[in-house]
Every structure is written in C-alpha cells, then in structure tokens.
Coordinates of C-alpha atoms in Angstrom, one line a residue:
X1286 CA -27.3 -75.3 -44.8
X1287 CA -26.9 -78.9 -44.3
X1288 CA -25.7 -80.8 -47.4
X1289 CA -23.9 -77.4 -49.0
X1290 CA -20.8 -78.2 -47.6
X1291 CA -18.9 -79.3 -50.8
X1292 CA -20.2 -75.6 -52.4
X1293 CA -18.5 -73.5 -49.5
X1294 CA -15.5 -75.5 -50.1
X1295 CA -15.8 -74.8 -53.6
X1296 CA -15.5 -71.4 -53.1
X1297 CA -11.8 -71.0 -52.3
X1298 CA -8.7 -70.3 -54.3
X1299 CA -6.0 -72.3 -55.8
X1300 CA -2.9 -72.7 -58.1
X1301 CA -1.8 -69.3 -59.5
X1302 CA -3.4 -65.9 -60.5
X1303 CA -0.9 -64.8 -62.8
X1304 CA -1.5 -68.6 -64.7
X1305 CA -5.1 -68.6 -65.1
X1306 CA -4.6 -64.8 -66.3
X1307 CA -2.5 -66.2 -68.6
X1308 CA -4.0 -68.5 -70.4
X1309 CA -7.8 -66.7 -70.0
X1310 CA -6.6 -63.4 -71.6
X1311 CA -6.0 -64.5 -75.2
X1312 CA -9.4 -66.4 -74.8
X1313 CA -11.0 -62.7 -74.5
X1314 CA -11.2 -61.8 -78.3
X1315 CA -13.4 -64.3 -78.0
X1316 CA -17.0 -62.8 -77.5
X1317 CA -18.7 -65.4 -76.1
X1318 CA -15.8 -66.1 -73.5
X1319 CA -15.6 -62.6 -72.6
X1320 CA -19.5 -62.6 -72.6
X1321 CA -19.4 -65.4 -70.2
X1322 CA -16.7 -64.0 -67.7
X1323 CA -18.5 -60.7 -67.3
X1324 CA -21.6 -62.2 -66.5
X1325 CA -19.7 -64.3 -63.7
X1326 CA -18.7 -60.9 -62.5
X1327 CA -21.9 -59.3 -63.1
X1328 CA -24.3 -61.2 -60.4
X1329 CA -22.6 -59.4 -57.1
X1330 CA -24.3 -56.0 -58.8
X1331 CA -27.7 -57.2 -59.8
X1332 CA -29.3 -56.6 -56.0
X1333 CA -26.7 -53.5 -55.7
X1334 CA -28.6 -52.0 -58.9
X1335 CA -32.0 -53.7 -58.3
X1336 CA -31.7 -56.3 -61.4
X1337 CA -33.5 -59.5 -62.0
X1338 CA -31.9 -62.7 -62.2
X1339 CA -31.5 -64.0 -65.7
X1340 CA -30.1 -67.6 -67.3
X1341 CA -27.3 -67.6 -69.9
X1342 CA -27.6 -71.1 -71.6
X1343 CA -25.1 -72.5 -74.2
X1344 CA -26.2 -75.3 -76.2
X1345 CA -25.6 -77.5 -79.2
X1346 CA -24.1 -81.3 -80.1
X1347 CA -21.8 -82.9 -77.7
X1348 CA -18.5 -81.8 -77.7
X1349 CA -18.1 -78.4 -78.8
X1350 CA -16.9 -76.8 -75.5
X1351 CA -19.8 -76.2 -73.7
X1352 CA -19.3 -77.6 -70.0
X1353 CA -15.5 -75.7 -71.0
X1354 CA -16.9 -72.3 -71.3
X1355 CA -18.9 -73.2 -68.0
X1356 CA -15.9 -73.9 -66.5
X1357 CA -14.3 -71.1 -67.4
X1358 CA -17.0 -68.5 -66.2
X1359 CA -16.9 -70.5 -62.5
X1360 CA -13.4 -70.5 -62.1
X1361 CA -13.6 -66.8 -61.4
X1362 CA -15.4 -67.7 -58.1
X1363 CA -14.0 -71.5 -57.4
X1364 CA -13.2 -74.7 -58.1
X1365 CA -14.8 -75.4 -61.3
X1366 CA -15.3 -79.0 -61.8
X1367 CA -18.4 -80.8 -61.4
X1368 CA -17.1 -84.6 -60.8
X1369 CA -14.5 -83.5 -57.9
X1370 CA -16.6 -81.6 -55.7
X1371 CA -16.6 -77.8 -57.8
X1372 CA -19.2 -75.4 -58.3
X1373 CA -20.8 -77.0 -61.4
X1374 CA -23.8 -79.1 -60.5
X1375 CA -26.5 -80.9 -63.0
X1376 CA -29.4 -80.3 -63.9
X1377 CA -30.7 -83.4 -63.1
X1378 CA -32.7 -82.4 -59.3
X1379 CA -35.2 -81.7 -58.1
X1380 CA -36.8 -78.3 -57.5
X1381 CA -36.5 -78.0 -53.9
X1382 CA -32.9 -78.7 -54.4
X1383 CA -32.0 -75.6 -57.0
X1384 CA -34.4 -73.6 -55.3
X1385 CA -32.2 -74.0 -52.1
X1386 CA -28.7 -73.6 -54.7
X1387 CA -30.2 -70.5 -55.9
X1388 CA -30.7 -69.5 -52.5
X1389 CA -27.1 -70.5 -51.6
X1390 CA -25.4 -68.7 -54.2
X1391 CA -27.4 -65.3 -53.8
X1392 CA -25.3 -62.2 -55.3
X1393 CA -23.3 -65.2 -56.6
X1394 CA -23.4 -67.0 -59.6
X1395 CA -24.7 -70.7 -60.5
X1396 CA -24.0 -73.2 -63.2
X1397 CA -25.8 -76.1 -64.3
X1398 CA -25.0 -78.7 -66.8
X1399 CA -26.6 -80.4 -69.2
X1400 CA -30.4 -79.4 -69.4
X1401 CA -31.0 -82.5 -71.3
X1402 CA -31.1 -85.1 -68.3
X1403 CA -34.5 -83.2 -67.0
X1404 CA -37.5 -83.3 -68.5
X1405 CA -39.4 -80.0 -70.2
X1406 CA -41.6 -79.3 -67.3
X1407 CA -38.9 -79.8 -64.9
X1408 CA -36.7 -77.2 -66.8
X1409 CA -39.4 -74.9 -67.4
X1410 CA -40.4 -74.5 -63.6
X1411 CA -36.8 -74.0 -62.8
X1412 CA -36.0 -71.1 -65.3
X1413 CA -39.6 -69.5 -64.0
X1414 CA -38.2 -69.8 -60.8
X1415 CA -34.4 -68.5 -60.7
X1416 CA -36.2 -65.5 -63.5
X1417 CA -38.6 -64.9 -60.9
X1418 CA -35.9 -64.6 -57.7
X1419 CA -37.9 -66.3 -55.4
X1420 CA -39.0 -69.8 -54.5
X1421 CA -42.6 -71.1 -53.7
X1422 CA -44.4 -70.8 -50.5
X1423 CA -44.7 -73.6 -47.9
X1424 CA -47.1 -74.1 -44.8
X1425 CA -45.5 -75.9 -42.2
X1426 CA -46.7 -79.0 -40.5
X1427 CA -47.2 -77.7 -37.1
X1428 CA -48.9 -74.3 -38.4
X1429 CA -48.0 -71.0 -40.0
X1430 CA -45.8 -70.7 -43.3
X1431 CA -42.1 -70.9 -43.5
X1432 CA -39.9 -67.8 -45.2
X1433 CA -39.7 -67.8 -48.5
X1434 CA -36.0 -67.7 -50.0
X1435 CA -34.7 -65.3 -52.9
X1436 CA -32.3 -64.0 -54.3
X1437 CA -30.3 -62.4 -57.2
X1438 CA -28.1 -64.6 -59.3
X1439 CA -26.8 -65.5 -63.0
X1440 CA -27.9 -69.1 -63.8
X1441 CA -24.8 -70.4 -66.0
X1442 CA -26.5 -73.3 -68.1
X1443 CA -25.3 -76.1 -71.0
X1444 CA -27.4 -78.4 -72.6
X1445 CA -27.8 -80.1 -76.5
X1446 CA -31.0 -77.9 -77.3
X1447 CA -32.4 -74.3 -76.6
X1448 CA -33.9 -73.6 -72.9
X1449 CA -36.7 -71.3 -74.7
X1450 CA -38.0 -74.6 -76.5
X1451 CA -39.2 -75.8 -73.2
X1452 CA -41.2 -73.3 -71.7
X1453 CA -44.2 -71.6 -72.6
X1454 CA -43.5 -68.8 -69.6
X1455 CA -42.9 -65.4 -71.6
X1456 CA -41.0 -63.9 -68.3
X1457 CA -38.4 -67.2 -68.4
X1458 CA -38.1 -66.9 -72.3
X1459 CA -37.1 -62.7 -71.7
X1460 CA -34.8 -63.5 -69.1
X1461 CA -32.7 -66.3 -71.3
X1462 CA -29.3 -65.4 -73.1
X1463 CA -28.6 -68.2 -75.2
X1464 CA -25.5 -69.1 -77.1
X1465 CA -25.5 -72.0 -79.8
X1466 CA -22.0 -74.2 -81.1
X1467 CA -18.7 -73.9 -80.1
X1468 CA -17.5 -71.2 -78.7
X1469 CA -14.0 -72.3 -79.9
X1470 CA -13.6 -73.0 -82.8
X1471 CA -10.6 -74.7 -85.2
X1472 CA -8.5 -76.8 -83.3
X1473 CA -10.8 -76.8 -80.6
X1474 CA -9.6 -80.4 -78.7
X1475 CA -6.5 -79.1 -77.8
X1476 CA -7.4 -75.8 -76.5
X1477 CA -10.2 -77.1 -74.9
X1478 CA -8.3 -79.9 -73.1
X1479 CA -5.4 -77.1 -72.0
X1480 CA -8.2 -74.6 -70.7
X1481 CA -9.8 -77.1 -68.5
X1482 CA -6.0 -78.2 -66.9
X1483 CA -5.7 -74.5 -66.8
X1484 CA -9.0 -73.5 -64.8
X1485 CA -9.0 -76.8 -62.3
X1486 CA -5.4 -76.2 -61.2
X1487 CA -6.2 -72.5 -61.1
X1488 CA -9.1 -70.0 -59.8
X1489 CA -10.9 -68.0 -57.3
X1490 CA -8.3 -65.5 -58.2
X1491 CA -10.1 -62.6 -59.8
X1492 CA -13.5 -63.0 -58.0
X1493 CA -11.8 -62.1 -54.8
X1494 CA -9.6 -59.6 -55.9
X1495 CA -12.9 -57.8 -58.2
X1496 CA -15.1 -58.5 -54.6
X1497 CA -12.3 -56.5 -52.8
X1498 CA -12.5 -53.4 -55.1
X1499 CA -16.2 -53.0 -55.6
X1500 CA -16.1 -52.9 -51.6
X1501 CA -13.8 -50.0 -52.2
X1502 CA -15.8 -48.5 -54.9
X1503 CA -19.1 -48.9 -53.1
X1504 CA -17.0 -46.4 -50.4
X1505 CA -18.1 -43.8 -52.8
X1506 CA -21.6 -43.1 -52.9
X1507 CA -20.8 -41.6 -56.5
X1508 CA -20.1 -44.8 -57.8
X1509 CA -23.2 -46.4 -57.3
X1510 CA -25.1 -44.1 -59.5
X1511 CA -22.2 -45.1 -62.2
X1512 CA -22.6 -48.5 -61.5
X1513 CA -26.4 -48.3 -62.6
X1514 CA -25.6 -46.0 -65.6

C-alpha cells in the first residue's frame, strides 16, 4: 500500500551472516534474548498452526536495553533501526495506521517503541486489536462496507511501564508476554552499544534462510502435525 514503502525496503538483507551469528550466539544464554529471537521466528507459524496473535512487551526505566533487544529480535527479518528507515516504528499513531502495519506485516512480525508517547486508551484499543487479529469495520461513502483486514503477527513492544496497566480488556491482558529491566545486565553500555553496530550493519540473514526451510519442511505433510505438537 501507499506509504509502506520504507517497510518493504526494510525487509532486505545486509552486511554478513556469519557476523551477526557471531556476535548474537553468545547473547543466547541469555533467556530473554533467546526468548525474543524465537518469537521473531515464531509469527510465520501462528496462521500455519491456527494461533492468535499475541504482544511481547519489555518495559522498565530508560536505558536498560530495551529498544536493543527490539533491535535484536527485528534484525532477523530487516533493517532494524527506527530513525534510518528500519522496521521499528513508534507507538505514537494512530489506529488506522497500526491497524494497516499489522495488516502489512501479516505472518510477519512487528515492533513498536516506546508505549509511553500514547495515551492508555490509545494503547489499550491497539493491544485489543493486534490480540484480536482483525481491524474494525468501515462503510464506505458511496455504499456497502469495505473488507476488513487481519492477520496473524507477534507485536514486539518497549515502553517505561507494563502494557497490562493500561487496559481493562481481559483477552489483551492474556495475550501480553511482558519482560521488566535489562535484559543485559553488568556492563551493559558497552555490549549494548556493540550489539546495536552489530545488528544495523548486519541482518535479514536467518529470517530468509529459516523461511527457505520451513518451505521445505511444509513439503512434508508429516511435519505440520509436528509443527502443532
């Protein structure tokens, strides 16, 4: 669609395969970064083994990694960084707008940053609605209603307090994973600053490569029953 330009470019490779593995594989004993990577990976199954969308939010103070970890789980797919054109978007718009990401990214995953610059009932809507995998119905002008868009996707989020505080929609709260402080720990400043060099010079490796297997995988009638098991 018009406007989703910088996304599709987004989704590309760059840099070296063998350098983001690298520096990403020692980051695995980490739970939450491993948590995180498979959950990138995990959205191309959740229409193959009819699963609902669901939101994985990391929150806490400024500073402790957050956006990083982001970055991290969207460099498997793309360029990760918000401020030069990557995958990462904010929060901050409007409901029309992430309805039509969500739409974008179907059997893909989506990030969004800081939860703070939106207010509650903003934030709430939104979480009913990627939970929900659908958007809201519209008439049209001239008559008749216009199709409604879904999909299936993992909502990567970050913001300074939990998403659950600002909802009241049991379904939302159910479908939210939430992670609080850094997911880094000692020394953080430096390993954060060499992950982030690491992941916008490098990615869109292992998305492609895991896309090309399941294809091969999905061959196999067998393997979609494992798949669900």
């Amino acid at each position: 669609e018009l406007g989703f330009e910088k996304f599709t470019k987004a989704l590309n490779t760059s840099g070296s395969y063998d350098e983001w593995l690298k520096n990403i594989k020692p980051l695995m004993k980490n739970p939450k970064i491993a948590f995180a990577i498979y959950a990138s990976l995990a959205a191309p199954f959740l229409n193959l083994v009819d699963c609902s969308s669901f939101l994985i939010h990391f929150w806490g103070e400024t500073s402790l990694g957050k956006t990083t970890i982001m970055e991290i789980a969207s460099s498997v797919w793309g360029k990760p960084d918000k401020e030069n054109g990557g995958l990462i978007t904010s929060w901050n718009n409007t409901m029309v707008f992430v309805e039509r990401l969500a739409s974008f990214f179907n059997d893909l995953p989506m990030y969004l940053d800081d939860s703070q610059t939106a207010d509650d009932k903003t934030v709430s809507k939104i979480m009913y609605m990627i939970g929900n995998s659908t958007g809201r119905g519209r008439g049209k002008k001239a008559g008749g209603v216009d199709s409604n868009k879904s999909w299936h996707t993992v909502c990567f989020s970050t913001g300074e307090k939990q998403l659950t505080e600002s909802t009241q929609y049991d379904g939302a709260k159910a479908r939210t994973i939430e992670f609080n402080g850094s997911p880094f720990g000692r020394n953080e400043g430096k390993i954060v600053n060499d992950i982030k060099t690491c992941v916008r010079e490098n990615y869109g490796h292992i998305g492609k490569i895991f896309i090309e297997q399941l294809i091969k995988d999905l061959e196999n009638p067998e393997k979609l029953e494992e798949f669900k098991e």
